[in-house]
XYZ file of C-alpha atoms in Angstrom:
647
model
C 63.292 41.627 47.501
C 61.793 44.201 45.557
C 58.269 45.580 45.902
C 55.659 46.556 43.369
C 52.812 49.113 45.079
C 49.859 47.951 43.141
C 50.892 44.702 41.972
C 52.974 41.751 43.493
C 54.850 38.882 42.846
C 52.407 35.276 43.162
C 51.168 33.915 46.258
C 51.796 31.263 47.532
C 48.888 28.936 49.310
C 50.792 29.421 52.527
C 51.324 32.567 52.270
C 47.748 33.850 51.310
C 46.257 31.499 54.439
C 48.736 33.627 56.566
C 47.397 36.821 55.127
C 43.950 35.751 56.041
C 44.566 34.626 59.327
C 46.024 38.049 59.904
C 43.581 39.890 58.329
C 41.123 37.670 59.948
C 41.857 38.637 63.747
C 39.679 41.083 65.496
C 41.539 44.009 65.998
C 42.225 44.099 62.069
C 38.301 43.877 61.405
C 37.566 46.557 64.330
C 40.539 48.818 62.749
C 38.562 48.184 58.788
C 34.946 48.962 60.293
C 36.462 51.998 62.235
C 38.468 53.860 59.678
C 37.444 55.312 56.236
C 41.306 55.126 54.719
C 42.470 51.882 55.620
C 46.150 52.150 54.669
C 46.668 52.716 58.270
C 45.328 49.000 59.068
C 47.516 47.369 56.147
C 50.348 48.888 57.489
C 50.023 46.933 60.360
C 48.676 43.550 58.366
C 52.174 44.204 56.281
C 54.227 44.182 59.164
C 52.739 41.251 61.214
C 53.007 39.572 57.930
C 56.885 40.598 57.593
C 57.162 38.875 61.177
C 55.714 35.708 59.787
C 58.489 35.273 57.035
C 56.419 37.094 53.786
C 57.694 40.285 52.741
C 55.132 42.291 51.326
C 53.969 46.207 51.245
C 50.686 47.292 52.311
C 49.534 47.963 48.871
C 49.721 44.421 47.888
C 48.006 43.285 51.276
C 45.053 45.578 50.172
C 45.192 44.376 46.868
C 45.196 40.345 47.688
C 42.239 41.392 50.303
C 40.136 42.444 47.946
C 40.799 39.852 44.891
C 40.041 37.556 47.711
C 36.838 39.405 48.421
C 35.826 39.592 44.936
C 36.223 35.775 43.963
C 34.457 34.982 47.437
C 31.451 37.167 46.258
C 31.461 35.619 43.152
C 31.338 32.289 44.310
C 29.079 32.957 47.140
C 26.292 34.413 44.517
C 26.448 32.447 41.306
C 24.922 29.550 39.904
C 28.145 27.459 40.910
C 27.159 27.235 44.415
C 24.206 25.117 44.174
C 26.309 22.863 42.499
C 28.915 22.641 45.220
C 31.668 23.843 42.935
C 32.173 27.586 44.412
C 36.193 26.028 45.519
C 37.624 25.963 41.807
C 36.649 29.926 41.978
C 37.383 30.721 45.660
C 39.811 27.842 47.107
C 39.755 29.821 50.382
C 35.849 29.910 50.489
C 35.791 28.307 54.023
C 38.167 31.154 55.317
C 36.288 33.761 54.258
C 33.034 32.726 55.096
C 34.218 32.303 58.553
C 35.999 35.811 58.659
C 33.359 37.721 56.855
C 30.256 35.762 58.682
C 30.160 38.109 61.783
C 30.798 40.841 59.676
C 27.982 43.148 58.196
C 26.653 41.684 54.896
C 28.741 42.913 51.863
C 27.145 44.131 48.651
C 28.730 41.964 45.990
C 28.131 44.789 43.258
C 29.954 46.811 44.962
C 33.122 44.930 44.099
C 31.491 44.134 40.766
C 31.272 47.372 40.278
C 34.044 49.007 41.515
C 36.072 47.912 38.537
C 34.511 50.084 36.174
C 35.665 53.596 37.673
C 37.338 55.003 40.184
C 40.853 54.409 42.193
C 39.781 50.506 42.353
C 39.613 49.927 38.534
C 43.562 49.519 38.304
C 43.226 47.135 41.431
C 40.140 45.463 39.463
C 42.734 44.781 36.522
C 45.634 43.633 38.716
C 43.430 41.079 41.543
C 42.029 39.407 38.584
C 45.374 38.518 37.098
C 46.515 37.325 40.843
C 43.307 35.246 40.768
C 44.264 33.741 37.613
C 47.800 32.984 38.424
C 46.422 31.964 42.043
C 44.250 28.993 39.554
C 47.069 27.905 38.095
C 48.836 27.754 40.978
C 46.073 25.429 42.223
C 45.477 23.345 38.835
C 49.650 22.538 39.093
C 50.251 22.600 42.936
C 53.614 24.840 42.157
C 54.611 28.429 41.956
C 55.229 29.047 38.148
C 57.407 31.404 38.684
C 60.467 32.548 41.084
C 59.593 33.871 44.685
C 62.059 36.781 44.008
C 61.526 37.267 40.485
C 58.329 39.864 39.546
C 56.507 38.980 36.905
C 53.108 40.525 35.376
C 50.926 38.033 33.180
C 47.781 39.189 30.858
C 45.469 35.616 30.485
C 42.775 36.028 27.823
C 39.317 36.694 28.928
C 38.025 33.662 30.920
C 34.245 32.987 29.813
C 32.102 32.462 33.245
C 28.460 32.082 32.418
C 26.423 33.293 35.703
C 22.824 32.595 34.806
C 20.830 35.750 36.725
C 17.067 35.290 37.374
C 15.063 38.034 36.120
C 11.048 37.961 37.815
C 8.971 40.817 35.551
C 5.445 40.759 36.432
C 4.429 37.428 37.434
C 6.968 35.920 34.506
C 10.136 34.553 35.074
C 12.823 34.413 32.783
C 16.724 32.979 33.352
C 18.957 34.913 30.927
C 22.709 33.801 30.526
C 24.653 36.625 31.466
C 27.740 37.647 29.196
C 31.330 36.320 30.224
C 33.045 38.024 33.066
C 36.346 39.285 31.597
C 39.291 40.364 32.907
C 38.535 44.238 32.829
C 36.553 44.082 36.173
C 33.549 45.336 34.217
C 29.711 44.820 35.946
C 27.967 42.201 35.452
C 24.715 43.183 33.035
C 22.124 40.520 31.221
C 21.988 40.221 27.881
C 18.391 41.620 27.346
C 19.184 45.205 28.436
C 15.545 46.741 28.805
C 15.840 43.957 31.901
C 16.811 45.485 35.294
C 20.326 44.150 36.130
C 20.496 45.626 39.923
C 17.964 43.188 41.394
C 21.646 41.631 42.527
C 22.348 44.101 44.626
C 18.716 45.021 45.644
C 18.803 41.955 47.874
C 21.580 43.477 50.320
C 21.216 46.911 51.120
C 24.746 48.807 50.782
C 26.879 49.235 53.815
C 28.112 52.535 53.778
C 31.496 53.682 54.453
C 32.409 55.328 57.951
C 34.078 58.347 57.302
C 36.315 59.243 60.302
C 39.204 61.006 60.596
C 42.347 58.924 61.134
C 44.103 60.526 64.426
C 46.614 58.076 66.042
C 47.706 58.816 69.628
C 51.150 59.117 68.066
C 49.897 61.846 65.865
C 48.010 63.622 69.059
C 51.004 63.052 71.049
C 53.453 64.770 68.515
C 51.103 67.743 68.373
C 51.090 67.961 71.740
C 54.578 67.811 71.882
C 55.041 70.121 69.308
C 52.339 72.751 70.825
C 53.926 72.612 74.243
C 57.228 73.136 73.228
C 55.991 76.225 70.562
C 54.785 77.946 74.060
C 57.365 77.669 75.559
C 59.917 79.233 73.444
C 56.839 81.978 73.216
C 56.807 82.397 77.235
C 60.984 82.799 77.059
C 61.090 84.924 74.430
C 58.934 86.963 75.801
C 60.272 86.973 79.079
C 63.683 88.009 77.188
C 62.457 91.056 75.472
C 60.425 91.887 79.281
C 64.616 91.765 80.387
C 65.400 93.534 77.770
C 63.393 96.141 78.726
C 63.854 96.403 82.184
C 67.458 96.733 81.334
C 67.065 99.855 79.127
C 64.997 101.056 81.845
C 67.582 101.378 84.326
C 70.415 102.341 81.648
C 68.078 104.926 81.060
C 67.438 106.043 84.759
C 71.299 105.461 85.705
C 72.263 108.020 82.795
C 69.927 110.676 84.181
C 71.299 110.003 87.586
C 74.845 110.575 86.495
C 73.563 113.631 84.358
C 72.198 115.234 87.651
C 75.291 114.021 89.328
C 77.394 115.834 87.252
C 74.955 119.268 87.165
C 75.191 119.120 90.958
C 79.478 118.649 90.914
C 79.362 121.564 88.242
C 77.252 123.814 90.716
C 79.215 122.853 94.079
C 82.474 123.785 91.777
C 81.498 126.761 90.817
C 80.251 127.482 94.251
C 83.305 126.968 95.780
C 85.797 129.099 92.809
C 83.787 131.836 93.674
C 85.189 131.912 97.389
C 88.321 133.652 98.303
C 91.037 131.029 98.749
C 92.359 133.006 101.642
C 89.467 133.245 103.800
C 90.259 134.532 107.239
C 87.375 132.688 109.416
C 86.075 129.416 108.491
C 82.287 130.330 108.895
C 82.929 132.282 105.379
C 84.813 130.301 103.670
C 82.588 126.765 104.090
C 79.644 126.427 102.394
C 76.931 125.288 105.037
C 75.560 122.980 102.549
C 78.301 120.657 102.699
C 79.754 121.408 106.132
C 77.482 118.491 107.600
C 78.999 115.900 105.170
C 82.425 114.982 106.561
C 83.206 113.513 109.845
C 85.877 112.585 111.949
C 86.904 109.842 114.416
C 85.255 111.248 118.044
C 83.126 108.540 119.522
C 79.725 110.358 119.521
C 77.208 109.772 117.047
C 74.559 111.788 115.568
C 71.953 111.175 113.072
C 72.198 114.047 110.101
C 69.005 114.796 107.712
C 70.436 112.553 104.966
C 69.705 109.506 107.211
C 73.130 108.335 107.663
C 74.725 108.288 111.316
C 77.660 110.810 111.060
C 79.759 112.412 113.976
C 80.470 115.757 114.707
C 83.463 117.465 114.023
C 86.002 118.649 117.107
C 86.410 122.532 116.492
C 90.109 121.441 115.717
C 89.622 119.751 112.721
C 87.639 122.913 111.431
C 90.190 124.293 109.314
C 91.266 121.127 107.995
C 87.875 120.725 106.770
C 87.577 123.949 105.040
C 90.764 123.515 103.210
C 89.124 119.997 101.730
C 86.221 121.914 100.648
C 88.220 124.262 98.813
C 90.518 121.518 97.155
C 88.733 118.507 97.578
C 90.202 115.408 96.696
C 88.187 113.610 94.043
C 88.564 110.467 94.966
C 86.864 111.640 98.491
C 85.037 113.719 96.988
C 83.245 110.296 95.381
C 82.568 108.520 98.982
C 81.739 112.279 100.329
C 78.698 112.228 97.898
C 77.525 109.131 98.610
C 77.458 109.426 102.037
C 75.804 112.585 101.873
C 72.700 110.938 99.391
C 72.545 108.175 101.520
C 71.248 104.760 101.017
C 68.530 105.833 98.283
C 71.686 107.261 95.821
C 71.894 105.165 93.350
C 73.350 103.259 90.655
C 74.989 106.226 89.402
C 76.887 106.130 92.745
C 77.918 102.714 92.456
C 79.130 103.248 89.390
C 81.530 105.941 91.198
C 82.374 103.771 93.638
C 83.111 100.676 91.029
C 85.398 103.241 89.070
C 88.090 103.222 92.458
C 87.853 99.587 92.642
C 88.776 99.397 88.315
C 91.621 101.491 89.562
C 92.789 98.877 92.173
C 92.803 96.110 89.602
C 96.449 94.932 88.379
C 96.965 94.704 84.302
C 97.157 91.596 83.198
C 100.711 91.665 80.799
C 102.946 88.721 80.208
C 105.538 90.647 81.891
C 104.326 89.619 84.632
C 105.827 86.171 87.437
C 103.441 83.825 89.169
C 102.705 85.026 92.631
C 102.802 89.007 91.710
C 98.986 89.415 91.605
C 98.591 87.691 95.108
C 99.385 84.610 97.004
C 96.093 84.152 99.706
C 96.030 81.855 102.659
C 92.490 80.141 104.006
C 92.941 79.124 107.585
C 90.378 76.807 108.016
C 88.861 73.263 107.041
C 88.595 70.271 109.291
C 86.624 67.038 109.206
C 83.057 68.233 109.370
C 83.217 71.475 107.053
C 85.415 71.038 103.855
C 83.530 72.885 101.737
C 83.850 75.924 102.679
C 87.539 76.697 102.765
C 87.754 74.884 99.134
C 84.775 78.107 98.216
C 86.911 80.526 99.455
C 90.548 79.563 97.850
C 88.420 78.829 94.620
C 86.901 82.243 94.807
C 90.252 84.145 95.181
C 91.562 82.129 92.428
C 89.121 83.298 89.815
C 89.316 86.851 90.924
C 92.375 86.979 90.404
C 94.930 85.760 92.836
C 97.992 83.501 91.481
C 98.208 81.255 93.998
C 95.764 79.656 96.508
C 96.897 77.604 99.931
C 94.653 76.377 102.374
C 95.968 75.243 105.836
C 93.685 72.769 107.286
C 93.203 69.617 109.051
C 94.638 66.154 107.963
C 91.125 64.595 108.143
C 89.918 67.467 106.006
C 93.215 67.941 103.084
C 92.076 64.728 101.028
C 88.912 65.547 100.869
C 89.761 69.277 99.874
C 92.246 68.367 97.673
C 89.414 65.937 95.797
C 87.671 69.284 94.547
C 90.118 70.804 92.919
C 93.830 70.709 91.728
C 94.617 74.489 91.314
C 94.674 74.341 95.315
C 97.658 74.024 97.351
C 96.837 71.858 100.652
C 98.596 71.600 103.881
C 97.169 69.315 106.430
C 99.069 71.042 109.367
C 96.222 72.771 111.157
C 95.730 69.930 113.852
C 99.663 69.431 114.322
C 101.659 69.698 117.408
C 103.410 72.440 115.527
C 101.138 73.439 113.454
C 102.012 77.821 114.099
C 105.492 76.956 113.428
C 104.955 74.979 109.820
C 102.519 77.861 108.777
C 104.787 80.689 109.856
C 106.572 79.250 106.963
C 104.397 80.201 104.132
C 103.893 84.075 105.618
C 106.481 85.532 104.159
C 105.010 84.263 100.898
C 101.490 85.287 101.668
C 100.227 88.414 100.512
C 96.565 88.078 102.356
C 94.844 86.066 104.706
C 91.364 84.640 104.874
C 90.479 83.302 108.709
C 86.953 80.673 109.742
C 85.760 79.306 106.172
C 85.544 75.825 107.573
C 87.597 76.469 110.793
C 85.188 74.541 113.320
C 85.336 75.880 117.516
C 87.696 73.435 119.194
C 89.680 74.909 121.437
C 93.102 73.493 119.599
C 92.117 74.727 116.335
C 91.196 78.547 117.076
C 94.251 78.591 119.660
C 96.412 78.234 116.528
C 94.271 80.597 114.405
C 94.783 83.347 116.868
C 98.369 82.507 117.068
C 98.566 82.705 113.134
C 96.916 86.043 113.384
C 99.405 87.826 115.783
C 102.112 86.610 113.480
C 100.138 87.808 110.268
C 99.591 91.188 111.903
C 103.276 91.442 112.912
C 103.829 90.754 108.744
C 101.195 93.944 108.363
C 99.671 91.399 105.991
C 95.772 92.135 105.079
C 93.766 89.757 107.439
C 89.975 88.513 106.224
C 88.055 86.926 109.466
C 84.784 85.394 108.787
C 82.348 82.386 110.223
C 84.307 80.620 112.972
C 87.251 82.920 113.112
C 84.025 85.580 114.064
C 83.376 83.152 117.024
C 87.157 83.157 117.952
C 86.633 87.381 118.104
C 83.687 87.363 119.706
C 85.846 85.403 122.414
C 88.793 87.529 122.463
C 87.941 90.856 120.706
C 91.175 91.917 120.985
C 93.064 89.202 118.834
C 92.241 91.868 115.341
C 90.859 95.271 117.692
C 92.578 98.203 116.147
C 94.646 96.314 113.604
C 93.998 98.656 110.458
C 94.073 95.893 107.537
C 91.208 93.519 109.398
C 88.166 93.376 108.131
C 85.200 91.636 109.799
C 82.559 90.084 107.350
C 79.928 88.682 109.487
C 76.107 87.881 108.704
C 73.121 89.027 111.378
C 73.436 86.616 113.696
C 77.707 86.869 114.142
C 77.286 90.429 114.242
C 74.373 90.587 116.783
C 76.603 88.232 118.872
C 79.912 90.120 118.532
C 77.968 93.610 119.461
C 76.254 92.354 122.595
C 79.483 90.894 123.710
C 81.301 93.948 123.103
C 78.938 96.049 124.577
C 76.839 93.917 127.286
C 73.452 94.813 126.273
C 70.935 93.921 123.966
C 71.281 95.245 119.977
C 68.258 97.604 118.652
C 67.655 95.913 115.718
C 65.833 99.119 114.229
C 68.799 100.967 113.190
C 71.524 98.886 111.625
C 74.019 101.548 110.203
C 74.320 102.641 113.788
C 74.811 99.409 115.326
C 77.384 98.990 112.927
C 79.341 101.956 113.135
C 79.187 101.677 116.824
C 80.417 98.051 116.898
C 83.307 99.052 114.114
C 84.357 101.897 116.678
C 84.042 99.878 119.749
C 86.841 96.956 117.767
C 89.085 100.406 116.865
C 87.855 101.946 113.925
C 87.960 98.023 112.272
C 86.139 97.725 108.062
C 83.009 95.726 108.977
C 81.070 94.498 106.552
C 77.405 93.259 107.557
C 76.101 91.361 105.072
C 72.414 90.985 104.507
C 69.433 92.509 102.445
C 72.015 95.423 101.653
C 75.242 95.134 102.450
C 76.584 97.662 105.279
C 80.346 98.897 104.856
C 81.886 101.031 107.674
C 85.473 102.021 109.399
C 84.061 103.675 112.127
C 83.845 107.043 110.143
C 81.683 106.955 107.375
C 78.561 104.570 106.464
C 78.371 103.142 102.669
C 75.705 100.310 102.126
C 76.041 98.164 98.654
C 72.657 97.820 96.978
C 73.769 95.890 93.772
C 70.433 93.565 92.748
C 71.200 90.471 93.900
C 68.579 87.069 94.150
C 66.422 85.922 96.799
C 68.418 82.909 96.874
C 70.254 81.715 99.728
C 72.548 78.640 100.092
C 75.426 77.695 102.075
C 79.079 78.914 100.609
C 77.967 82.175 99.313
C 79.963 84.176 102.513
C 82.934 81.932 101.614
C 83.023 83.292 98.355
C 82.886 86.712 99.456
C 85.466 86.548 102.241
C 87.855 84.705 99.280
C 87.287 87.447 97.218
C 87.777 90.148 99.611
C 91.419 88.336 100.325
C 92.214 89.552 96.993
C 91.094 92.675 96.671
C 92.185 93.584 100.299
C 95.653 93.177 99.104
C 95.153 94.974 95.500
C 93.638 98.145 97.324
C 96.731 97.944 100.025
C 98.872 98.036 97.032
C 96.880 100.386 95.171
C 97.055 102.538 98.109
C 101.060 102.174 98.824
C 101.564 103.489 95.389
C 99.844 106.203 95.542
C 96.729 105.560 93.811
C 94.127 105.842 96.279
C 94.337 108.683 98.512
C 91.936 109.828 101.397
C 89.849 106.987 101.173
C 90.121 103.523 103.134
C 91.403 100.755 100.870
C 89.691 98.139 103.196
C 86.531 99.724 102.658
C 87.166 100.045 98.390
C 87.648 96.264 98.503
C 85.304 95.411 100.668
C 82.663 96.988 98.335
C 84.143 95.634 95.693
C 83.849 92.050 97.095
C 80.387 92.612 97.843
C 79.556 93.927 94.427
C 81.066 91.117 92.864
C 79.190 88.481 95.450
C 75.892 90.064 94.423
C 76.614 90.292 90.769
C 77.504 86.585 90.181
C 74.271 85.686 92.713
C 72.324 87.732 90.080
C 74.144 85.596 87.184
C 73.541 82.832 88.100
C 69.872 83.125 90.001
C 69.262 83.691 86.183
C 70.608 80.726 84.124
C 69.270 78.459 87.057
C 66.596 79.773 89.503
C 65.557 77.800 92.689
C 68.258 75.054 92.000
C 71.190 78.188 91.957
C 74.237 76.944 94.118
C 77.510 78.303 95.351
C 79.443 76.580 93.027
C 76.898 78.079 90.108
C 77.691 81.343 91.307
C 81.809 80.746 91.547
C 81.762 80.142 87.446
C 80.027 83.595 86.951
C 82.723 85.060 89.134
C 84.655 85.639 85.449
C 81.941 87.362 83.548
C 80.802 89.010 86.126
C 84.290 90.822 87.423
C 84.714 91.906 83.809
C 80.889 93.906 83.898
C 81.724 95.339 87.007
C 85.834 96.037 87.067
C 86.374 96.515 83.149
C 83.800 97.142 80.791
């Protein structure tokens, strides 16, 4: 059905006594007396009339409304109601009076009037052509025209003679008043020197309430829209505060390395200027640097840097001064960072990060499945399943080809549920279960022992087992949570095997030392306790992880300081121990072909593993905050081995 704005098809009787039983209830009236632009209300009177049956837009509700109004007024006022024939103008008298009686009074020249000027002189024109089609409507009892079919009339001017008593003085005159057309024009006697507003002079005028029209939709939408405008404010200003921050330290980390460099420059020329074929070491080494390197006797002492170091025998003298003369550089890297100490800085990491990019295999399609590493996890039973799955996930994502994990049969469903890239062998609880992993060692090119292992006797019986017959295999060997307990048992299952590495937290390593040594740990001096512990298990890489990170062999002391989070969760040692798998047996390889001399490979990965740990904790603490989870930090393990190993 189409609809007209201003003016509409006929109405019907039904359909105008639905109108004004709409328009008649009390929240509609409230809503009119409340609101100074009422399209708001006839929205609402349109659309309860739409559920009724009758199409119609607002416009034409307001329109009908006030023809209505008009012809009430009309009727209500003239001469015709005395004579009891106010229907044939208004046939919906009743209805209105009973609407508009608890309303306030209405000043009938106000509708008179308000065809003469204004935005209601168009409506003026159109109401009185519905009232005239609404008369013939009522003279025939029948719509004269099609429901769907629009049709605009123009009726001649109907004469309506509304005698008006004038009072001057103490005379009274009645005075026909001249026909009410069509026009909507005011009403106005025929003698004009007569006042004609005595009409209205009866009622005073209701004025209009002028309020502004705010919905709660329309509050609610600003509010919405305010809100959200601050908060893209507070991030993007919290972005540009990152932003800044981050040049900060670019900016700090290149003066580092430019006083880095100064100070190599001066120790070089320092040490061209010596003869090469000194006769007595006390000429020939520089005392400045004599205090830096260390060797493998069991006494400690503290130097002025901070770090523990140990003295050199007076047999390695000579050996010494020929290292000063033609250092190595990639010694010469840990040498300075040992001798700076834990407040060096980035620049040093970023020295230390440069051995580990040199440990990384190319990737080039030249390349078979397996060649970059095949890892074992030893570990998972029925109560802990998560974390071997962290750790074979990890080493996957590094890097590694191939990922098994031997565990229980209770656990293997469950472990093979997370993820398919795994390869699971529910073997660990079997009769034989040394015999059916001894199968896969050959294939193996590192070994991750605990994530998920559990204490029963049965269990770390086999995993010490395994052990022996991975160390007979020389094969890089990773122990962490449970296998910790199993070496805290028997220390000697991994002491003095040169690929271990130990990764435990506080508590594992407080245990391990005071078992080891039989008396309590001063927890005052943690680089000591470390390197002591790390001699006392045969010069074994221990890694204590922890506010900073603490990396030792037994001979030197290197701490990893890369910003991490203050978040903690479960998983996040699993992840390191996984990725420590792989780059255990990268810097192994690194290191049997050549490319790493004079410097520990188990150490180089093990910083690398904790860099990469901290880096993806950092990642992710920033995309999700509080709610930051292990598995949120394994899917930053990609980005954030390419920032650290190959930008």
């Amino acid at each position: 059905m189409q609809a007209n704005t201003t003016r509409g098809f006929l109405w019907s009787d039904v359909e105008t006594r639905t109108l004004l039983n709409i328009w008649g209830e009390q929240d509609i009236q409230t809503a009119l007396d409340g609101n100074f632009r009422n399209s708001f209300v006839y929205r609402d009177v349109s659309r309860r009339l739409a559920a009724m049956g009758f199409e119609r837009t607002p416009e034409q509700c307001r329109v009908r409304i006030k023809s209505l109004k008009r012809q009430y007024l009309l009727a209500k006022e003239g001469n015709l109601r005395n004579n009891g024939q106010y229907h044939k103008i208004c046939k919906f008298y009743d209805t209105m009076e009973r609407i508009l009686s608890n309303r306030p009074a209405l000043d009938p020249q106000e509708f008179i009037d308000s065809g003469a000027g204004g935005e209601e002189a168009v409506d003026g024109l159109e109401e009185d052509g519905e009232d005239a089609q609404d008369v013939y409507s009522e003279s025939t009892g029948e719509c004269p025209y099609p429901a769907e079919t629009e049709v605009k009339l123009e009726y001649p001017t109907v004469p309506i003679s509304i005698p008006v008593k004038v009072t001057v003085g103490n005379n009274s005159a009645s005075h026909k008043v001249s026909p009410l057309s069509t026009s909507g024009a005011s009403v106005r006697p025929h003698n004009s020197s007569q006042p004609a507003s005595n009409l209205s002079a009866r009622t005073p005028k209701r004025p209009r309430k002028r309020r502004a029209n705010f919905p709660m939709e329309k509050l609610m939408e600003q509010f919405l829209e305010q809100s959200t405008q601050a908060e893209e404010n507070f991030y993007r200003m919290e972005e540009q505060r990152l932003q800044a921050e981050d040049r900060r330290r670019e900016a700090e980390h290149t003066r580092e390395l430019h006083m880095l460099q100064m100070l190599g420059q001066m120790f070089s020329s320092i040490s061209s200027s010596r003869p090469s074929s000194a006769a007595t070491p006390s000429r020939t080494a520089p005392p400045t640097r004599a205090p830096v390197f260390s060797s493998a006797s069991p006494s400690c002492t503290r130097g002025q840097s901070g770090h523990v170091r140990r003295p050199s025998p007076q047999t390695d003298c000579f050996t010494q001064q020929s290292q000063l003369l033609n250092p190595d550089p990639q010694a010469l890297v840990f040498e300075r960072y040992y001798s700076l100490g834990s407040t060096s800085h980035r620049g040093m990491d970023d020295d230390l990060l440069s051995l580990i990019k040199s440990i990384v295999p190319p990737l080039t399609s030249k390349k078979h499945k397996g060649q970059d590493g095949r890892i074992g996890i030893i570990g998972g039973c029925q109560d802990y399943t998560g974390a071997p799955y962290f750790a074979a996930i990890s080493a996957l994502k590094v890097g590694a080809d191939l990922s098994h994990v031997f565990c229980t049969k209770d656990a293997a469903t469950v472990i093979k549920s997370y993820s398919p890239e795994l390869i699971v062998h529910p073997v660990l609880d079997s009769p034989n279960a040394v015999e059916e992993i001894e199968k896969w060692l050959p294939r193996l090119h590192g070994l991750v022992v605990g994530p998920g292992l559990g204490r029963e006797d049965l269990l770390l019986k086999t995993a010490k087992e395994v052990i022996e017959k991975s160390k007979a295999r020389d094969i890089p060997i990773v122990i962490d949570a449970d296998g910790l307990w199993l070496v805290t048992q028997q220390p000697s299952v991994i002491q003095g095997y040169p690929k271990g590495i130990l990764t435990p937290n506080f508590m594992e390593f407080t245990r391990l030392y005071e078992s080891l040594h039989h008396e309590p740990m001063d927890s005052n001096d943690h680089q000591r306790n470390v390197l002591q512990l790390s001699v006392a298990m045969g010069n074994l890489t221990l890694v204590l992880k922890g506010e900073q990170d603490i990396i030792t062999d037994g001979s030197k002391v290197i701490s990893c300081s890369i910003e991490g989070s203050g978040r903690r969760c479960g998983g996040q040692g699993d992840l390191l121990s996984g990725s420590l798998g792989v780059l255990a047996h990268w810097a192994h390889a690194a290191s049997a072909a050549g490319l790493l001399r004079s410097v520990n490979p188990s150490v180089v990965a093990a910083y690398g593993a904790c860099s990469l740990t901290r880096q993806c904790n950092s990642q992710a603490f920033q995309r999700h905050g509080r709610s930051t989870t292990t598995s949120d930090m394994i899917q930053e393990i990609g980005s954030a081995f390419k920032k650290l190993f190959e930008s």
